[in-house]
mmCIF file of C-alpha atoms in Angstrom:
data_model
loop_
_atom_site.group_PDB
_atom_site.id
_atom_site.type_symbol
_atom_site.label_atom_id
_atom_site.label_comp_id
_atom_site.label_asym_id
_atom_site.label_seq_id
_atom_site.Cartn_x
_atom_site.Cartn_y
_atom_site.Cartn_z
ATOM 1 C CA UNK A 1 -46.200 -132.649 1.244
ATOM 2 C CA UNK A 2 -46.919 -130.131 -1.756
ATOM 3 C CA UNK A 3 -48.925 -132.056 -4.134
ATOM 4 C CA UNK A 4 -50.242 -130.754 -7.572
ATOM 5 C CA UNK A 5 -51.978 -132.346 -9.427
ATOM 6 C CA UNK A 6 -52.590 -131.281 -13.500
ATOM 7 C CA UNK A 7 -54.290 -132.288 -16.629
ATOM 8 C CA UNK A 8 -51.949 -134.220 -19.511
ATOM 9 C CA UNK A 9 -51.886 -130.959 -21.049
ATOM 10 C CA UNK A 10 -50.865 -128.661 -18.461
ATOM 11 C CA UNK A 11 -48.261 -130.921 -17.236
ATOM 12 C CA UNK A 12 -46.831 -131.302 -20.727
ATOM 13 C CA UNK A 13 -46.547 -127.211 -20.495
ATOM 14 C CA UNK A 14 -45.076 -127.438 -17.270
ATOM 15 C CA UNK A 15 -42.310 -130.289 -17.929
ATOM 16 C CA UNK A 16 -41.883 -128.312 -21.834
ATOM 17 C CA UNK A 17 -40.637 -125.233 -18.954
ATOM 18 C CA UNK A 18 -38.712 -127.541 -16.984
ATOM 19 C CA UNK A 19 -36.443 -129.083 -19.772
ATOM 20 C CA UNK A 20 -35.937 -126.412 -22.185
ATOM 21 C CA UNK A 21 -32.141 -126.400 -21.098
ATOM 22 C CA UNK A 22 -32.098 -130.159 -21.833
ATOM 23 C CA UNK A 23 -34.670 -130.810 -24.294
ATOM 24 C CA UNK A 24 -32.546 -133.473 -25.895
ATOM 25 C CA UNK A 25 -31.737 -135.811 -23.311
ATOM 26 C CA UNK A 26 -33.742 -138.542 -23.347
ATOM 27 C CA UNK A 27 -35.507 -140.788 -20.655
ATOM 28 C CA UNK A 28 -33.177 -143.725 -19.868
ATOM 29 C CA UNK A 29 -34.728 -146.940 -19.812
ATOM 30 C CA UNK A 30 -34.705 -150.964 -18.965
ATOM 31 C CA UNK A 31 -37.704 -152.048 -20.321
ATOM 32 C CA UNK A 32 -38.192 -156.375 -19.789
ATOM 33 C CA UNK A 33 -40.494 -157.958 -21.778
ATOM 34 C CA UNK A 34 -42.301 -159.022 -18.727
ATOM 35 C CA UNK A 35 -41.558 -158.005 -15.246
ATOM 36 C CA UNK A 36 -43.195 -160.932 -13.532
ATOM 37 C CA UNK A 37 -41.697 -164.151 -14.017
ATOM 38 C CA UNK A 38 -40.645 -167.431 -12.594
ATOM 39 C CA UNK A 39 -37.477 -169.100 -11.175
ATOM 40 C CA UNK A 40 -34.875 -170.445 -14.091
ATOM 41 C CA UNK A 41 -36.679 -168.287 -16.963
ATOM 42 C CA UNK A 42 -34.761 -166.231 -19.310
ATOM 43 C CA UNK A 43 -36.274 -162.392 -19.614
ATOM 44 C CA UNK A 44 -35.103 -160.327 -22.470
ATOM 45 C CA UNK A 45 -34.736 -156.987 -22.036
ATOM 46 C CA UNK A 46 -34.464 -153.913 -23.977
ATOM 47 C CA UNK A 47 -32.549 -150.276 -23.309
ATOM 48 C CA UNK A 48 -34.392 -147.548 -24.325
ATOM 49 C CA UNK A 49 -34.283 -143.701 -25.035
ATOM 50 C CA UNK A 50 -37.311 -142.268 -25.149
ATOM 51 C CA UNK A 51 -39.111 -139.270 -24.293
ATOM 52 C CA UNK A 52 -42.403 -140.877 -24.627
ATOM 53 C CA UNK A 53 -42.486 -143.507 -21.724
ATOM 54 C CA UNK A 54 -41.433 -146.803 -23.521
ATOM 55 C CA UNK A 55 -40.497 -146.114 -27.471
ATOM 56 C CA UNK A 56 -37.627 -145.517 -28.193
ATOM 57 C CA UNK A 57 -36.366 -143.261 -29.912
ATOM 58 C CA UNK A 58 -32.461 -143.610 -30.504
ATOM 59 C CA UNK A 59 -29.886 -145.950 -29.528
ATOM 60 C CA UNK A 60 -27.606 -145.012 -26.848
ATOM 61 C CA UNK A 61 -23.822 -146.015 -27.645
ATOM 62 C CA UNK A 62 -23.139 -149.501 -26.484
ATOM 63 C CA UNK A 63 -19.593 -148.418 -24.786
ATOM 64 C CA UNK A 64 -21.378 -146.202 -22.793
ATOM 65 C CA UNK A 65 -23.754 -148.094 -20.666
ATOM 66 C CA UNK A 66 -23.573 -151.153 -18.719
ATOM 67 C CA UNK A 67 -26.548 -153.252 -17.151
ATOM 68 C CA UNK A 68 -26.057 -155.617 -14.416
ATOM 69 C CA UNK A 69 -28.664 -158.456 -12.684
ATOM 70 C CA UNK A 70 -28.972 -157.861 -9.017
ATOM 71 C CA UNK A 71 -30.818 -160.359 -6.769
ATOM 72 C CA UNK A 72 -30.083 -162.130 -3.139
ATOM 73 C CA UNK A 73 -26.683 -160.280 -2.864
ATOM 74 C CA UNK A 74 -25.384 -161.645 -6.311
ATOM 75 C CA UNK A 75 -24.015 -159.032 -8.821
ATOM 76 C CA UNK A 76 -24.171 -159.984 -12.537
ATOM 77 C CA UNK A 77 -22.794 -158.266 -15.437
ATOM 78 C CA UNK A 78 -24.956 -158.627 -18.736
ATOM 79 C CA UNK A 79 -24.113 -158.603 -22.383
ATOM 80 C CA UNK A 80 -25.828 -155.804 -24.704
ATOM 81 C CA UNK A 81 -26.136 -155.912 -27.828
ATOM 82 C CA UNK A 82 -27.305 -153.083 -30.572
ATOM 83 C CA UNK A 83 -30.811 -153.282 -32.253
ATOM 84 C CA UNK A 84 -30.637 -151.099 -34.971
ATOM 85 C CA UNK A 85 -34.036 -151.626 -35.951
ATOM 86 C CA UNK A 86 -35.340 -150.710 -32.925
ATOM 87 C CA UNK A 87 -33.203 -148.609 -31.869
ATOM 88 C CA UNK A 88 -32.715 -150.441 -28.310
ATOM 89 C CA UNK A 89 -29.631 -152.235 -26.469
ATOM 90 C CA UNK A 90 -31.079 -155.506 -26.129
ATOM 91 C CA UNK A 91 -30.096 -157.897 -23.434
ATOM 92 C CA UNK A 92 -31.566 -161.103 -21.439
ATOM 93 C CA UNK A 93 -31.405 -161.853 -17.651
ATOM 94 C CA UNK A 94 -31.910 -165.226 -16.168
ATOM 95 C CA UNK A 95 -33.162 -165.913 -12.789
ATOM 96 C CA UNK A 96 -31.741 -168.214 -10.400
ATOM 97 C CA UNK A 97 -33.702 -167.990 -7.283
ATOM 98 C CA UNK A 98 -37.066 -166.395 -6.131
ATOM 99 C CA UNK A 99 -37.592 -163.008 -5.368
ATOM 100 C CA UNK A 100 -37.519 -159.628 -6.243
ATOM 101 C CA UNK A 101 -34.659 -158.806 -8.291
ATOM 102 C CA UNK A 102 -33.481 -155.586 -9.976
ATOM 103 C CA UNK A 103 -31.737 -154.626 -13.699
ATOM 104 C CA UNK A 104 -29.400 -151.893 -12.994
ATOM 105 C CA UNK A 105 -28.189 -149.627 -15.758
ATOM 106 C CA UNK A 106 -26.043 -146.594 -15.762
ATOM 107 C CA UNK A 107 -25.058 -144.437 -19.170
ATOM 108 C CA UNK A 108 -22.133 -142.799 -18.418
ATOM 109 C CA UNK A 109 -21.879 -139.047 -18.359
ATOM 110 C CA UNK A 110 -21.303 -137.563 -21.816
ATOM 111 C CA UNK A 111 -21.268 -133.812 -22.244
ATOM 112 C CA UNK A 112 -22.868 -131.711 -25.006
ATOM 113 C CA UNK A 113 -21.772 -128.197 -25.839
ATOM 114 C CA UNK A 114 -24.198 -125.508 -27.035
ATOM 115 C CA UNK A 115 -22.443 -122.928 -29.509
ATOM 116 C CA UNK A 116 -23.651 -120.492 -31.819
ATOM 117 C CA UNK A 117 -23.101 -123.537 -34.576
ATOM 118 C CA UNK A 118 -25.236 -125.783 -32.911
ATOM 119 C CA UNK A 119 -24.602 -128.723 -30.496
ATOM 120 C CA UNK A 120 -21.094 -130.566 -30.064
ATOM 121 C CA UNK A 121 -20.952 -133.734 -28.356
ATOM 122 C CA UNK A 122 -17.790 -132.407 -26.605
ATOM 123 C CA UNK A 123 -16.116 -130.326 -23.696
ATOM 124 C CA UNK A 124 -16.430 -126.997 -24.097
ATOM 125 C CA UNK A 125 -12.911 -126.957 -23.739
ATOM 126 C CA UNK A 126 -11.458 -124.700 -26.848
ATOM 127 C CA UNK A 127 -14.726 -124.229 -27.962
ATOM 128 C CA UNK A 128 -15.281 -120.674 -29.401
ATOM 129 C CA UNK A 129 -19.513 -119.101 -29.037
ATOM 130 C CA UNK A 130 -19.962 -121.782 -26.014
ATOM 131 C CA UNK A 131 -23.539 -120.568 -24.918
ATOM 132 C CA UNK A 132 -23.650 -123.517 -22.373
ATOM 133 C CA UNK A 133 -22.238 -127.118 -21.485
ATOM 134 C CA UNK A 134 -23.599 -130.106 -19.642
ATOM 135 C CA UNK A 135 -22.595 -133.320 -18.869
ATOM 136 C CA UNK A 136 -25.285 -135.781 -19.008
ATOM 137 C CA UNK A 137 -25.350 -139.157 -17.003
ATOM 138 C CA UNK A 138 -28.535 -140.960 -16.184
ATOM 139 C CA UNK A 139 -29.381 -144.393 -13.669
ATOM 140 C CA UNK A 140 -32.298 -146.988 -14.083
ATOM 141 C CA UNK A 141 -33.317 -149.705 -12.018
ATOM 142 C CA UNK A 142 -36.008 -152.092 -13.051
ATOM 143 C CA UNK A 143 -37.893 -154.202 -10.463
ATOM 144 C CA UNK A 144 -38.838 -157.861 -11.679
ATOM 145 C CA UNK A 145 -40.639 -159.898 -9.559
ATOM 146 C CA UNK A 146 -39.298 -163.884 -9.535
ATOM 147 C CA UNK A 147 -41.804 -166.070 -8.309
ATOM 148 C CA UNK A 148 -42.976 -164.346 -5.167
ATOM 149 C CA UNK A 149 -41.484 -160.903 -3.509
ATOM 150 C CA UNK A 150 -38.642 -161.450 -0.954
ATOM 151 C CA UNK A 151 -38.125 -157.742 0.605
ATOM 152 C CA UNK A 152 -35.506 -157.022 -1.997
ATOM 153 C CA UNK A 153 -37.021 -154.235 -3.267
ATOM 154 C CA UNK A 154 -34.952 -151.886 -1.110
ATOM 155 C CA UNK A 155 -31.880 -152.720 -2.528
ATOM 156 C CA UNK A 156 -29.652 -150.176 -2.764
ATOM 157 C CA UNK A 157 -27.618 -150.306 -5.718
ATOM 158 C CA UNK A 158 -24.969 -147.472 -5.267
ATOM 159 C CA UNK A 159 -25.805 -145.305 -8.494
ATOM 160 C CA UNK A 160 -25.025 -141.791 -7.897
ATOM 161 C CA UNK A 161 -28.278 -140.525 -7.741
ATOM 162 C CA UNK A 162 -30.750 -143.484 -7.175
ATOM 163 C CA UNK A 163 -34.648 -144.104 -6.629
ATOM 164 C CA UNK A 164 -35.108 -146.306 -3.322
ATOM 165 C CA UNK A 165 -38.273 -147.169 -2.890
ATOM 166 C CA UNK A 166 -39.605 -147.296 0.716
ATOM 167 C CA UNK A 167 -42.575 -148.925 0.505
ATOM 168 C CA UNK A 168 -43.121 -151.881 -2.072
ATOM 169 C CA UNK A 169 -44.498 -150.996 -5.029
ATOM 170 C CA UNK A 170 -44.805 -154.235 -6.696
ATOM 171 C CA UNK A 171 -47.344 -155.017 -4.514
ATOM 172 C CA UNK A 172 -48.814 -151.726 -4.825
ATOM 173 C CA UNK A 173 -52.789 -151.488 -6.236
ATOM 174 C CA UNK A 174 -54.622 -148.839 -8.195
ATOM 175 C CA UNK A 175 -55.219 -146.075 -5.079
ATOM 176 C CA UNK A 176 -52.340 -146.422 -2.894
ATOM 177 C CA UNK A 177 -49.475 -144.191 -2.382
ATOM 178 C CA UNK A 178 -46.040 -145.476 -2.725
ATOM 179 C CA UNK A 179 -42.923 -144.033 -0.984
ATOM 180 C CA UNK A 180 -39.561 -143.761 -2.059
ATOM 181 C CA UNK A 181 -36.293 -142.030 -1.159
ATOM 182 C CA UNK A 182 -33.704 -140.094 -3.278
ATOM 183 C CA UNK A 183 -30.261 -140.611 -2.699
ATOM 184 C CA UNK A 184 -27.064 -138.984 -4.125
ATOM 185 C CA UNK A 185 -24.054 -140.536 -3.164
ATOM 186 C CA UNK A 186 -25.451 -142.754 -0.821
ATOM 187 C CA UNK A 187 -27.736 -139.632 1.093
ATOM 188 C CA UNK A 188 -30.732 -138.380 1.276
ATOM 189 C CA UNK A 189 -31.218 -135.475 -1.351
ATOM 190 C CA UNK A 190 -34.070 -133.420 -2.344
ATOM 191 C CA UNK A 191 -34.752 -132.890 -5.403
ATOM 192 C CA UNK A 192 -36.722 -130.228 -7.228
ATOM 193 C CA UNK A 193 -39.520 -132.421 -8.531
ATOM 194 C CA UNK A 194 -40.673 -136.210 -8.811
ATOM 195 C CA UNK A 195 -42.645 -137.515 -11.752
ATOM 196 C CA UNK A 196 -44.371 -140.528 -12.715
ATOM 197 C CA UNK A 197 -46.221 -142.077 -15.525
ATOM 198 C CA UNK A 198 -47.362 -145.562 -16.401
ATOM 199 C CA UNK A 199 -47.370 -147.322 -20.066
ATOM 200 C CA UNK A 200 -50.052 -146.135 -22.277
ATOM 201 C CA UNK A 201 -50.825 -143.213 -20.658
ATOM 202 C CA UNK A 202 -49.658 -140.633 -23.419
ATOM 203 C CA UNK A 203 -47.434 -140.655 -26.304
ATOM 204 C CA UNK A 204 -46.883 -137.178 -26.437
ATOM 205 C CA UNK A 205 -43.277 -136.396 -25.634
ATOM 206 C CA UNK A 206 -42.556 -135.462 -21.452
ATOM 207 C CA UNK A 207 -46.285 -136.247 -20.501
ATOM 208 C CA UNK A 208 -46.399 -137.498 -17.353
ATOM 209 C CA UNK A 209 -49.506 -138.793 -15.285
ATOM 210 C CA UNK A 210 -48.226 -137.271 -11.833
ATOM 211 C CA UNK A 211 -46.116 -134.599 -10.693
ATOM 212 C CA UNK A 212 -45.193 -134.014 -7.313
ATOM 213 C CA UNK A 213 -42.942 -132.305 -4.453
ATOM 214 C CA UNK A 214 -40.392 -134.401 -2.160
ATOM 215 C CA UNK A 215 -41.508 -133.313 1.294
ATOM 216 C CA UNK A 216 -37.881 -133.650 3.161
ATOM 217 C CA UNK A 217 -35.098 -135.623 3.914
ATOM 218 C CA UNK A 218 -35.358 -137.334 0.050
ATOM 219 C CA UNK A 219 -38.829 -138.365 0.355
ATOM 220 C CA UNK A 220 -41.805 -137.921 -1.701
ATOM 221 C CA UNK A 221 -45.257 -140.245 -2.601
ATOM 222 C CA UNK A 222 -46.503 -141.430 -5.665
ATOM 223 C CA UNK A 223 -50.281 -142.133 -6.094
ATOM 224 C CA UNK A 224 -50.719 -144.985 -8.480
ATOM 225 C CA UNK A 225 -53.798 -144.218 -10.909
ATOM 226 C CA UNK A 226 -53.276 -147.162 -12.598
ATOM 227 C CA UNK A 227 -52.307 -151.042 -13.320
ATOM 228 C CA UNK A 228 -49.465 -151.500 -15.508
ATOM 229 C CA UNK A 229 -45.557 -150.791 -15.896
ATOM 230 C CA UNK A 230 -44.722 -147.744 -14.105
ATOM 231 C CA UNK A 231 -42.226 -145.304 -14.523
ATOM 232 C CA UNK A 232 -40.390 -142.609 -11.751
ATOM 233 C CA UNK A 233 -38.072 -140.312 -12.737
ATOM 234 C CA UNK A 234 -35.906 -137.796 -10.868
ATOM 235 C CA UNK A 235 -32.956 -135.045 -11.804
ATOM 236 C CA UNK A 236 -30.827 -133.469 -9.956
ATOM 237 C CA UNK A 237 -27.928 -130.674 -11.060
ATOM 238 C CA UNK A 238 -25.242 -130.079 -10.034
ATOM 239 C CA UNK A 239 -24.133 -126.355 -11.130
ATOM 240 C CA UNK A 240 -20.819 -125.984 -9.732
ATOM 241 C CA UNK A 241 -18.828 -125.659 -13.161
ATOM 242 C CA UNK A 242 -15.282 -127.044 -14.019
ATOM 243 C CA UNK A 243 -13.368 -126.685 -16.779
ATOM 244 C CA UNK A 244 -14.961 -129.019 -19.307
ATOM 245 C CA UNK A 245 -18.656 -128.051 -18.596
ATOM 246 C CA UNK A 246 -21.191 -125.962 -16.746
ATOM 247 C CA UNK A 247 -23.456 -128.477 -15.419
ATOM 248 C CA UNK A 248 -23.253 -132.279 -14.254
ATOM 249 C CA UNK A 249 -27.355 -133.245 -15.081
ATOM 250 C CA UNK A 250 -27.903 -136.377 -13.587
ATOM 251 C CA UNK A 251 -31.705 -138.562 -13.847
ATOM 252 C CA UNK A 252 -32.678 -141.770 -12.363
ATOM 253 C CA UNK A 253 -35.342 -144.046 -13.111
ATOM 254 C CA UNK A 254 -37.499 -146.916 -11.083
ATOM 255 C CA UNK A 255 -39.382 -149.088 -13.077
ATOM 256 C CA UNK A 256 -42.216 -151.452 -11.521
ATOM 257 C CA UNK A 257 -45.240 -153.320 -12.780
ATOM 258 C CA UNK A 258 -48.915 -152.499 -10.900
ATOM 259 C CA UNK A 259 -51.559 -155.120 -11.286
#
């Protein structure tokens, strides 16, 4: 496995390089108010856009995401509701048995159109000075611990492009190396990069605390540095083109707690 590792500073350089063609899409986020809890409690949650890890920074449009509760095989929709003073979709998930259980959120693709008058939240369909088009659709699933750990944490969800982690990194400690697995559509994909960060580790925007390469077949390691709520993110791109843009841009997320 290719692993480099970088100061806060040189990796905010390097990720600066990495999004320039998507500078404005934010980190998509389901942030709980606690991510260990216990059996019958009610957890609020919040979704965020951010692209420091955890504030957010605008509030993504209500009819365009969806968050559901999975634990021991049971599917849940929940209710969001907007925050304005935030700037979050807030939510609340109860928990009926032990376990690990997941918050799954998807924001649906929505394309943005660069012309020589600026941005256009639209296809570039009829557009006239399109310099480029993208749609945008991003995945988050947030690992909460209910009681004890059940196995659970393997779950695969069936997002598009989704984080599966291989090894369990709720029960991960400061030093160890986590796996995980990307998948899009179900497979095994590598992607071009993994990074990682944890809460409080920088509030400059796209700083990351690790940086790493997948080293085949989807899979790549995260060293956690460490304790606290974690954060791995993944894109992939799809560049074949169609008619209403030039680029499908898709991100995941996996959220976790280290203690």
């Amino acid at each position: 496995m290719n692993k480099i590792k970088f100061s806060a500073l040189a990796l905010t350089f390097v990720l600066a390089v990495l999004s320039c063609g998507s500078a404005f899409a934010h980190e998509f986020i389901i942030k709980p108010v606690q991510l260990t809890t216990q059996k019958d409690h009610v957890v609020p949650f919040s979704v965020i856009s951010a692209h420091a890890f955890m504030i957010s920074e605008e509030m993504e449009p209500l009819n365009q995401v969806e968050a559901q509760l999975i634990q021991n095989g049971k599917v849940t929709k929940l209710t969001l509701a907007e925050n304005e003073m935030l700037m979050t979709l807030d939510g609340q998930a109860k928990f009926a048995k032990e376990g690990t259980a997941i918050i799954a959120g998807h924001r649906n693709g929505m394309i943005w159109t660069q012309t020589t008058k600026g941005w256009k939240q639209q296809s570039k369909k009829g557009l006239k000075g399109v310099i480029k088009s993208g749609k945008y659709e991003k995945f988050c699933k947030t690992l909460i611990t209910v009681g004890k750990p059940d196995g659970s944490f393997n779950k695969v969800v069936g997002h598009k492009l989704e984080i599966v982690p291989v090894t369990d990194p709720t029960q991960a400690k400061v030093g160890d190396e986590i796996e995980i697995k990307i998948l899009l559509d179900g497979k095994p994909v590598t992607v071009e990069n993994v990074l990682a960060t944890y809460a409080g580790f920088s509030t400059n925007n796209n700083t990351y605390a690790y940086f790493t390469e997948p080293y085949g077949n989807g899979l790549a390691k995260v060293k956690i540095s460490a304790p606290g709520t974690w954060m791995v993110r993944v894109q992939y791109k799809n560049a074949q083109p169609t008619a209403d843009y030039d680029s499908h841009v898709m991100r995941a997320v996996l959220v976790f707690e280290v203690k």
